[in-house]
Short mmCIF file of C-alpha atoms and ligand atoms in Angstrom, two decimals:
data_model
loop_
_atom_site.label_atom_id
_atom_site.label_comp_id
_atom_site.label_asym_id
_atom_site.label_seq_id
_atom_site.Cartn_x
_atom_site.Cartn_y
_atom_site.Cartn_z
CA MET A 237 130.57 113.07 70.60
CA VAL A 238 129.58 116.69 71.39
CA ILE A 239 133.12 117.74 71.16
CA PHE A 240 133.57 117.03 67.51
CA ILE A 241 130.30 119.07 66.62
CA ASP A 242 131.72 121.88 68.74
CA HIS A 243 134.90 122.07 66.93
CA CYS A 244 133.25 121.82 63.44
CA ASN A 245 131.94 125.24 63.76
CA TYR A 246 135.35 126.82 63.44
CA CYS A 247 137.73 124.14 62.62
CA TYR A 248 138.25 124.81 58.94
CA THR A 249 139.08 128.45 59.51
CA GLY A 250 142.61 127.98 59.44
CA ILE A 251 145.49 125.17 59.49
CA ARG A 252 146.33 125.86 63.14
CA GLN A 253 142.76 125.03 64.17
CA LYS A 254 142.89 122.03 61.83
CA ILE A 255 145.77 120.50 63.77
CA ILE A 256 144.32 121.38 67.09
CA PHE A 257 141.09 119.67 66.06
CA LEU A 258 143.07 116.55 64.71
CA ILE A 259 144.96 116.29 68.15
CA ASP A 260 141.58 116.60 69.86
CA ILE A 261 140.13 113.71 68.05
CA ILE A 262 143.04 111.67 68.81
CA CYS A 263 143.28 112.36 72.40
CA TYR A 264 139.33 111.81 72.66
CA SER A 265 139.82 108.54 71.00
CA LEU A 266 142.62 107.27 73.15
CA GLU A 267 140.42 108.46 76.14
CA TYR A 268 137.46 106.54 74.85
CA MET A 269 139.57 103.23 74.32
CA LYS A 270 141.13 103.64 77.67
CA ARG A 271 137.58 103.96 79.26
CA ARG A 272 136.14 101.01 77.32
CA ASN A 273 136.70 98.25 79.82
CA PHE A 274 136.18 94.62 79.08
CA VAL A 275 134.48 92.05 81.15
CA LYS A 276 136.62 90.63 83.81
CA LYS A 277 137.82 86.90 83.21
CA ALA A 278 136.25 85.47 86.35
CA ALA A 279 132.93 87.37 85.40
CA LEU A 280 133.21 85.80 81.91
CA ALA A 281 133.71 82.39 83.21
CA SER A 282 130.54 82.74 85.15
CA MET A 283 128.58 83.98 82.16
CA ILE A 284 129.76 81.18 80.05
CA SER A 285 128.53 78.68 82.61
CA LEU A 286 125.18 80.47 82.66
CA VAL A 287 124.82 80.43 79.04
CA GLY A 288 125.86 76.80 78.96
CA ILE A 289 128.25 76.98 75.72
CA ASP A 290 131.46 78.90 75.12
CA ILE A 291 130.97 82.89 74.38
CA VAL A 292 133.28 82.90 71.35
CA PHE A 293 134.20 86.63 71.47
CA GLY A 294 133.43 86.84 75.21
CA SER A 295 136.59 88.80 75.92
CA SER A 296 135.14 91.79 73.65
CA ILE A 297 132.10 92.03 76.18
CA PRO A 298 132.03 95.46 77.50
CA GLU A 299 132.12 95.57 81.50
CA GLY A 300 128.45 95.93 82.83
CA TYR A 301 126.88 94.54 79.61
CA GLN A 302 124.60 91.54 80.09
CA PRO A 303 124.35 89.25 77.06
CA LEU A 304 120.95 88.92 75.72
CA ALA A 305 120.92 85.17 76.59
CA LEU A 306 120.88 86.21 80.14
CA GLN A 307 118.39 88.85 79.90
CA ASP A 308 114.74 88.49 81.28
CA PRO A 309 112.54 85.79 79.89
CA ASP A 310 108.83 85.61 81.06
CA PRO A 311 108.87 84.81 84.74
CA PHE A 312 105.48 83.12 84.54
CA LYS A 313 106.61 80.79 81.95
CA LEU A 314 110.19 80.48 83.29
CA PHE A 315 108.85 79.35 86.60
CA ASP A 316 105.54 78.00 85.86
CA LEU A 317 103.77 80.39 87.96
CA ASP A 318 100.15 81.39 88.45
CA LYS A 319 99.36 84.72 86.59
CA GLY A 320 98.35 86.13 89.94
CA MET A 321 101.87 86.07 91.51
CA VAL A 322 103.58 89.64 91.79
CA VAL A 323 107.13 90.24 90.39
CA LEU A 324 108.79 92.60 92.89
CA ASN A 325 112.32 92.54 91.27
CA ASP A 326 113.82 90.75 88.36
CA LYS A 327 117.45 90.92 89.02
CA PRO A 328 117.50 88.88 91.35
CA TRP A 329 114.02 87.36 90.78
CA ASN A 330 111.76 88.20 93.74
CA ILE A 331 108.20 87.09 93.39
CA GLU A 332 105.41 86.80 95.94
CA ALA A 333 101.74 85.38 96.17
CA GLN A 334 98.68 87.07 97.09
CA ALA A 335 96.73 85.90 100.22
CA HIS A 336 93.86 84.18 98.20
CA LEU A 337 96.49 82.04 96.11
CA LEU A 338 97.67 80.71 99.35
CA ASP A 339 94.33 78.88 100.23
CA ASP A 340 95.56 75.28 99.75
CA LYS A 341 96.73 73.54 102.86
CA ILE A 342 99.98 72.40 100.91
CA THR A 343 101.21 75.19 98.75
CA PRO A 344 101.54 74.01 95.29
CA ASN A 345 104.64 75.11 93.21
CA LYS A 346 102.71 77.77 91.20
CA HIS A 347 101.86 79.74 94.19
CA MET A 348 105.17 79.53 95.94
CA PHE A 349 107.11 82.93 96.48
CA ILE A 350 110.43 82.96 95.00
CA ARG A 351 113.17 84.73 97.09
CA ASN A 352 116.72 85.10 95.36
CA ASN A 353 119.74 86.92 96.63
CA GLY A 354 121.85 86.14 93.41
CA LEU A 355 121.40 84.50 90.10
CA ILE A 356 119.99 81.03 89.79
CA PRO A 357 122.68 78.43 88.76
CA GLU A 358 121.92 76.49 85.38
CA ASN A 359 123.15 73.44 83.82
CA ILE A 360 122.89 71.56 87.03
CA ASP A 361 123.67 67.85 86.77
CA ALA A 362 122.04 66.05 89.81
CA ASN A 363 124.17 62.94 88.95
CA THR A 364 127.48 64.61 89.74
CA TRP A 365 126.18 67.02 92.36
CA SER A 366 127.89 66.64 95.89
CA LEU A 367 127.32 67.94 99.28
CA THR A 368 130.58 68.50 101.07
CA ILE A 369 130.48 68.71 105.02
CA ASP A 370 133.44 70.43 106.51
CA GLY A 371 134.37 73.18 109.10
CA GLU A 372 136.34 73.61 112.26
CA SER A 373 134.07 71.42 114.32
CA ALA A 374 133.58 68.49 111.75
CA GLN A 375 135.75 65.33 112.60
CA GLU A 376 136.56 65.05 109.01
CA VAL A 377 135.64 66.57 105.52
CA LYS A 378 133.18 64.25 103.80
CA SER A 379 131.33 64.67 100.72
CA TYR A 380 128.12 62.71 99.48
CA SER A 381 126.38 62.34 96.08
CA ILE A 382 122.83 62.57 96.02
CA SER A 383 122.40 58.91 95.62
CA GLU A 384 124.63 58.15 98.50
CA LEU A 385 122.51 60.45 100.63
CA LYS A 386 119.26 58.66 99.41
CA SER A 387 120.92 55.10 100.03
CA LYS A 388 122.71 55.66 103.34
CA PHE A 389 120.03 57.70 105.22
CA GLN A 390 116.44 57.25 106.22
CA GLU A 391 113.88 59.34 104.21
CA TYR A 392 111.51 61.65 105.80
CA THR A 393 108.81 64.08 104.62
CA TYR A 394 107.48 67.08 106.45
CA HIS A 395 105.04 69.85 105.81
CA LEU A 396 107.16 72.97 106.71
CA THR A 397 106.30 76.68 107.07
CA LEU A 398 108.82 79.05 105.38
CA GLU A 399 108.50 82.51 105.58
CA CYS A 400 110.89 85.32 104.50
CA GLY A 401 112.04 87.34 107.41
CA GLY A 402 111.25 90.43 105.43
CA ASN A 403 107.65 89.37 104.75
CA GLY A 404 105.32 92.48 105.40
CA ARG A 405 108.19 94.83 105.07
CA SER A 406 106.32 97.24 102.73
CA GLU A 407 104.12 98.46 105.75
CA PHE A 408 106.93 99.87 107.80
CA ASP A 409 107.25 103.47 108.32
CA PRO A 410 109.79 105.09 107.70
CA PRO A 411 110.20 102.54 105.11
CA ALA A 412 113.09 99.93 105.24
CA LYS A 413 115.20 99.15 101.92
CA GLY A 414 114.92 95.90 100.35
CA ASN A 415 112.06 93.90 98.64
CA GLN A 416 108.85 95.36 99.39
CA TRP A 417 107.14 92.22 100.35
CA THR A 418 103.35 92.36 101.27
CA ILE A 419 102.13 89.28 102.68
CA GLY A 420 102.91 86.70 100.23
CA ALA A 421 106.38 85.55 101.04
CA VAL A 422 105.27 82.48 102.96
CA SER A 423 104.72 78.89 101.86
CA CYS A 424 103.97 75.53 103.26
CA ALA A 425 104.95 72.64 100.78
CA THR A 426 106.11 69.28 101.72
CA TRP A 427 109.73 68.45 101.85
CA THR A 428 111.29 65.15 101.39
CA GLY A 429 114.87 64.34 102.17
CA VAL A 430 117.30 63.02 104.74
CA ARG A 431 117.82 64.61 108.29
CA LEU A 432 120.68 66.92 108.62
CA LYS A 433 121.41 65.37 112.03
CA ASP A 434 121.86 61.87 110.60
CA VAL A 435 124.24 63.30 108.13
CA LEU A 436 126.16 64.99 110.64
CA GLU A 437 126.31 62.06 112.77
CA ASP A 438 127.89 60.11 109.95
CA VAL A 439 130.63 62.99 109.79
CA GLY A 440 131.26 63.22 113.32
CA ILE A 441 130.65 66.54 115.26
CA LYS A 442 133.15 67.96 117.51
CA GLU A 443 132.05 69.05 121.05
CA ASN A 444 132.85 72.81 120.29
CA ALA A 445 130.31 72.91 117.50
CA VAL A 446 127.97 75.74 117.94
CA TYR A 447 126.47 76.47 114.35
CA ILE A 448 126.20 75.30 110.99
CA GLY A 449 126.58 77.33 107.80
CA TYR A 450 125.40 76.46 104.37
CA HIS A 451 127.08 77.07 100.89
CA ALA A 452 125.31 77.02 97.61
CA ALA A 453 125.77 77.20 93.92
CA ASP A 454 124.06 80.33 93.04
CA ILE A 455 125.96 83.14 91.49
CA HIS A 456 126.74 86.79 93.13
CA LEU A 457 125.18 89.48 91.11
CA SER A 458 128.55 90.70 90.56
CA LEU A 459 129.40 87.58 88.83
CA ASP A 460 132.49 87.40 91.11
CA PRO A 461 132.80 83.43 91.62
CA LYS A 462 134.60 84.29 95.00
CA LYS A 463 131.49 85.90 96.51
CA GLU A 464 128.64 84.12 97.89
CA PRO A 465 125.15 85.79 97.46
CA ILE A 466 124.16 84.46 100.74
CA SER A 467 125.53 81.75 103.31
CA ARG A 468 123.41 81.66 106.56
CA GLY A 469 123.06 78.97 109.00
CA VAL A 470 121.49 77.88 112.34
CA PRO A 471 122.70 76.99 115.96
CA MET A 472 123.41 73.33 116.51
CA ILE A 473 120.05 72.93 118.37
CA LYS A 474 118.20 73.92 115.35
CA ALA A 475 120.32 71.83 112.86
CA LEU A 476 119.90 68.69 114.88
CA GLN A 477 115.98 68.95 115.01
CA ASP A 478 114.26 65.93 113.43
CA GLU A 479 112.35 68.29 110.88
CA THR A 480 115.65 69.91 109.75
CA LEU A 481 116.17 68.21 106.29
CA ILE A 482 118.49 67.92 103.47
CA ALA A 483 115.87 67.78 100.97
CA TYR A 484 115.61 66.45 97.50
CA LYS A 485 111.95 66.60 96.82
CA MET A 486 109.27 69.27 97.24
CA ASN A 487 105.53 68.37 96.96
CA GLY A 488 106.60 64.77 95.95
CA ALA A 489 108.75 65.71 93.01
CA ASP A 490 112.25 66.91 92.23
CA ILE A 491 112.69 70.42 93.75
CA PRO A 492 111.79 73.03 91.05
CA LEU A 493 114.96 75.00 90.00
CA ALA A 494 113.89 78.25 91.53
CA HIS A 495 113.43 76.61 94.88
CA GLY A 496 116.79 74.88 95.21
CA TYR A 497 117.19 71.79 92.66
CA PRO A 498 118.57 69.37 93.38
CA LEU A 499 119.40 69.99 97.05
CA ARG A 500 118.24 72.19 99.63
CA LEU A 501 118.59 72.80 103.21
CA VAL A 502 115.02 73.14 104.89
CA ALA A 503 114.65 74.41 108.45
CA GLY A 504 110.96 75.29 108.87
CA GLY A 505 109.65 77.92 111.28
CA TRP A 506 112.75 80.22 111.20
CA PRO A 507 113.29 82.86 108.62
CA ALA A 508 113.34 81.13 105.30
CA SER A 509 116.90 82.71 104.43
CA VAL A 510 118.24 79.75 106.60
CA SER A 511 116.94 77.37 104.14
CA GLY A 512 119.66 77.16 101.65
CA LYS A 513 118.67 76.35 98.03
CA TRP A 514 121.31 74.65 95.68
CA LEU A 515 122.88 73.29 98.69
CA ASN A 516 126.62 72.03 97.95
CA GLY A 517 128.30 72.51 101.32
CA ILE A 518 127.69 72.67 105.25
CA SER A 519 130.34 73.97 107.43
CA VAL A 520 130.20 73.03 110.88
CA ARG A 521 131.49 75.91 112.88
CA ASN A 522 132.98 76.58 116.31
CA ILE A 523 131.64 80.11 116.16
CA VAL A 524 128.46 81.87 115.18
CA HIS A 525 128.57 81.21 111.22
CA ASP A 526 129.80 84.41 109.55
CA GLY A 527 129.12 83.72 105.92
CA THR A 528 127.28 86.47 103.62
CA LYS A 529 124.10 87.95 105.27
CA MET A 530 124.91 86.59 108.76
CA THR A 531 126.85 89.68 109.97
CA GLY A 532 126.18 93.47 110.32
CA THR A 533 122.22 94.07 110.12
CA ALA A 534 121.19 91.35 107.92
CA TYR A 535 118.35 89.20 109.28
CA ARG A 536 118.80 91.06 112.52
CA VAL A 537 116.37 93.07 114.56
CA PRO A 538 117.10 95.33 117.72
CA CYS A 539 117.69 93.12 120.66
CA ASN A 540 115.39 95.53 122.44
CA PRO A 541 112.46 97.54 121.06
CA VAL A 542 113.40 100.98 119.45
CA GLY A 543 111.42 103.92 118.08
CA PRO A 544 110.61 104.38 114.43
CA GLY A 545 113.57 105.67 112.45
CA GLU A 546 116.12 105.34 115.49
CA LYS A 547 119.69 104.25 114.61
CA VAL A 548 120.71 101.05 116.03
CA LYS A 549 124.38 100.04 116.68
CA ASP A 550 125.31 96.69 115.05
CA GLU A 551 126.08 95.24 118.46
CA GLU A 552 122.65 96.00 119.63
CA MET A 553 121.10 93.97 116.82
CA CYS A 554 120.09 90.24 117.46
CA ILE A 555 120.07 87.40 114.87
CA ILE A 556 116.21 86.33 114.08
CA GLU A 557 115.54 82.79 115.16
CA SER A 558 112.15 81.60 115.36
CA MET A 559 109.36 83.54 113.34
CA PRO A 560 106.56 85.27 115.26
CA VAL A 561 102.94 84.09 115.37
CA LYS A 562 101.03 85.20 112.13
CA SER A 563 98.02 84.13 109.98
CA LEU A 564 96.47 84.75 106.63
CA ILE A 565 92.68 84.69 105.55
CA THR A 566 93.03 82.85 102.26
CA TYR A 567 89.30 82.89 101.38
CA PRO A 568 87.58 84.82 100.46
CA LYS A 569 89.65 87.39 98.36
CA THR A 570 89.48 90.91 99.90
CA GLY A 571 86.79 92.94 98.55
CA ALA A 572 84.13 90.07 98.36
CA THR A 573 80.37 90.86 98.24
CA ILE A 574 77.67 88.80 100.13
CA ARG A 575 74.00 89.09 100.53
CA GLU A 576 72.40 90.50 103.65
CA GLY A 577 71.38 87.47 105.96
CA THR A 578 74.05 84.90 104.68
CA LYS A 579 76.82 83.80 106.45
CA LEU A 580 80.28 84.22 105.31
CA SER A 581 82.70 81.33 105.48
CA ILE A 582 86.19 82.35 105.95
CA ARG A 583 89.44 80.19 106.04
CA GLY A 584 93.15 80.44 106.16
CA HIS A 585 96.31 79.52 107.89
CA ALA A 586 98.08 80.22 111.05
CA TRP A 587 101.79 79.55 112.27
CA ALA A 588 104.10 80.61 114.99
CA GLY A 589 107.64 79.60 114.25
CA GLU A 590 108.78 76.81 116.62
CA LEU A 591 105.54 76.86 118.49
CA GLU A 592 101.92 75.87 118.06
CA VAL A 593 99.14 78.16 117.40
CA SER A 594 96.75 77.62 120.33
CA LYS A 595 94.06 80.28 119.53
CA MET A 596 92.62 81.87 116.39
CA GLU A 597 90.08 84.66 116.31
CA TYR A 598 88.41 87.04 114.01
CA SER A 599 86.99 90.44 114.37
CA ILE A 600 84.47 92.48 112.31
CA ASP A 601 84.58 95.59 114.37
CA PHE A 602 88.29 96.76 113.66
CA GLY A 603 89.45 94.94 116.61
CA SER A 604 87.00 95.95 119.26
CA SER A 605 85.64 92.56 119.85
CA TRP A 606 86.95 88.95 118.98
CA ASP A 607 85.24 85.70 118.17
CA ASP A 608 86.92 82.27 118.00
CA CYS A 609 87.66 80.61 114.74
CA GLY A 610 88.12 76.75 114.64
CA ILE A 611 91.73 75.75 114.35
CA GLU A 612 93.20 72.39 113.36
CA LEU A 613 96.29 70.76 114.50
CA PRO A 614 99.45 71.09 112.37
CA SER A 615 100.05 68.04 110.15
CA ASN A 616 103.52 67.82 111.74
CA ARG A 617 105.55 70.15 113.93
CA LEU A 618 106.46 73.38 112.06
CA ALA A 619 103.47 73.25 109.59
CA TRP A 620 100.84 75.85 109.43
CA GLN A 621 97.59 75.24 110.90
CA HIS A 622 94.32 75.44 109.08
CA PHE A 623 91.27 77.84 110.51
CA SER A 624 87.77 78.38 109.60
CA ALA A 625 84.77 80.36 110.77
CA ALA A 626 81.32 81.12 109.57
CA ILE A 627 80.55 84.87 110.34
CA SER A 628 77.40 86.72 110.52
CA PHE A 629 76.94 90.40 109.90
CA PRO A 630 74.37 92.73 111.62
CA LYS A 631 73.25 94.71 108.66
CA LYS A 632 74.25 96.04 105.15
CA GLY A 633 77.46 98.02 104.79
CA TYR A 634 81.24 97.93 104.49
CA TYR A 635 83.15 95.69 107.01
CA GLU A 636 86.66 94.45 107.43
CA VAL A 637 87.37 91.03 108.84
CA TRP A 638 90.56 91.00 110.98
CA ALA A 639 92.23 87.60 111.94
CA ARG A 640 94.43 87.25 114.81
CA ALA A 641 96.53 84.04 115.98
CA THR A 642 97.96 83.54 119.39
CA ASP A 643 100.97 81.08 120.03
CA ALA A 644 101.26 78.39 122.77
CA GLN A 645 103.18 81.07 125.01
CA GLY A 646 100.14 83.39 124.84
CA LEU A 647 101.64 85.83 122.31
CA SER A 648 99.23 87.22 119.88
CA GLN A 649 99.50 89.17 116.63
CA PRO A 650 99.71 93.03 116.88
CA MET A 651 96.52 94.48 115.14
CA LEU A 652 98.33 97.06 112.93
CA LEU A 653 102.15 96.81 113.23
CA PRO A 654 104.71 95.35 115.46
CA GLY A 655 107.85 97.31 116.64
CA TRP A 656 109.66 98.98 113.68
CA ASN A 657 113.16 97.74 113.06
CA PRO A 658 115.68 99.32 110.65
CA LYS A 659 115.54 96.39 108.19
CA GLY A 660 111.80 95.88 108.07
CA TYR A 661 111.64 92.31 109.45
CA LEU A 662 109.02 90.27 111.22
CA ASN A 663 105.96 92.18 110.50
CA ASN A 664 103.20 89.93 111.89
CA ALA A 665 100.42 92.25 112.00
CA CYS A 666 96.79 90.91 111.67
CA HIS A 667 95.76 90.22 108.11
CA ARG A 668 92.57 92.11 107.04
CA ILE A 669 90.18 91.56 104.36
CA ALA A 670 87.27 93.96 103.12
CA ILE A 671 83.62 92.74 102.85
CA LYS A 672 80.66 94.30 101.45
CA VAL A 673 77.21 93.06 102.63
CA VAL A 674 74.46 94.05 100.12
N1 LIG B 18 121.28 79.55 97.95
C1 LIG B 18 120.42 80.51 98.36
N2 LIG B 18 119.53 80.01 99.33
C2 LIG B 18 118.47 80.68 99.48
C3 LIG B 18 118.45 82.07 99.22
C4 LIG B 18 119.31 82.53 97.92
O1 LIG B 18 119.31 83.66 97.48
N3 LIG B 18 120.29 81.47 97.76
N4 LIG B 18 117.39 82.84 99.58
C5 LIG B 18 116.89 82.53 100.91
C6 LIG B 18 115.86 83.48 101.30
S1 LIG B 18 116.25 85.14 101.85
C7 LIG B 18 114.64 82.97 101.26
S2 LIG B 18 113.15 83.83 102.04
C8 LIG B 18 114.24 81.70 100.84
C9 LIG B 18 113.09 81.65 99.77
O2 LIG B 18 112.75 80.40 99.33
P1 LIG B 18 112.03 80.31 97.96
O3 LIG B 18 112.52 81.11 96.87
O4 LIG B 18 112.11 78.55 97.72
O5 LIG B 18 110.66 80.59 98.34
O6 LIG B 18 115.33 80.95 100.36
C10 LIG B 18 116.42 81.26 100.99
N5 LIG B 18 117.65 80.43 100.45
MO1 LIG B 19 114.13 85.92 102.84
#
């Protein structure tokens, strides 16, 4: 537009300038029309499926424009979340809990973190949903409806810890790109469904099977239907564990949409990214699954420790498997005040990936000395374990309570930070709360 105004300063001084001015306008308009690109057909199709009804003049939508119907509603209403949940990103939605919101042994829906790589699918019909098992190492390609899964296989319920591999990323220095999770990207809900191993047995698995990879119905941020936002998987040994489920219920009811309705792969104790939401396919692979976010540096850490900020070659990065030992103080909330002479009851949960937590301790002197907490057995394998302690403080003043878990192999949480890694995964540092004794 600036071009027009510039010209107006002198354009009426002569017929020659007038003609030049007109030519300029024509050229500019043509240029403008050329530059106005319209939404690609494939992307329009995705938009229509998200809106749920035909977008009549859809072909006139400028490229990069997001129809109002797809713009942000209130996430707390949309996902039925507690007001204390913290939104880290809205495109895609990434929302975490705070430590004190995770106090329940079974995480209720309203306190469960949400981590999405793409857009949540909409207009899902569970009655027509199907799960297809295929891949080089499947004996055949077989599809199941949800009612077939329910009638053909035995149902199991497990209490399973799901922690995002990037939980705690915000503390690394130099910082790592990605959602800046603090401590709230962990949950332990109950999941009900059928065992993946029973379904795989029904399909038949070839001897050369090494990995499974999931496929899902969420939509890539580019709206390109050929791209998958994420398609991860696990080695056969994890796929065939009793607790690895194809779930259709969370906390006893249909899985909420944000957590994978109507079907989800759930493999507790591993980075939650292997638990595919909106599950519609599983490929049995004769190689390490090479879907989106399985290759390069995604969900990988240096095979051997590196210094902060060091560059690491792709081939020296190893896929994250079982998550490391970790714990959270869920009561009281950091900043609590108590009266001198009263004991402070603390409680929380501890977990250690595939392993059990064998010891839980607390410190009130910045890690110089440690005392034991009581720790319960897990309700089943891969569930977090509840701990508690009653703490006395020697006198008035400011304190911090630090909590440290040790796994069955004797590995403990690092006090402040574990080894730096380029993508900021696996921060299992001790959780700390501030306490004032007055
Ligand atoms: N289909 C699909 N499955 C997915 C994801 C996703 O973006 N799409 N995100 C993964 C990641 S990275 C995490 S941490 C968990 C989060 O699960 P939640 O949102 O139910 O807490 O889902 C995993 N499964
Ligand atoms: Mo994640």
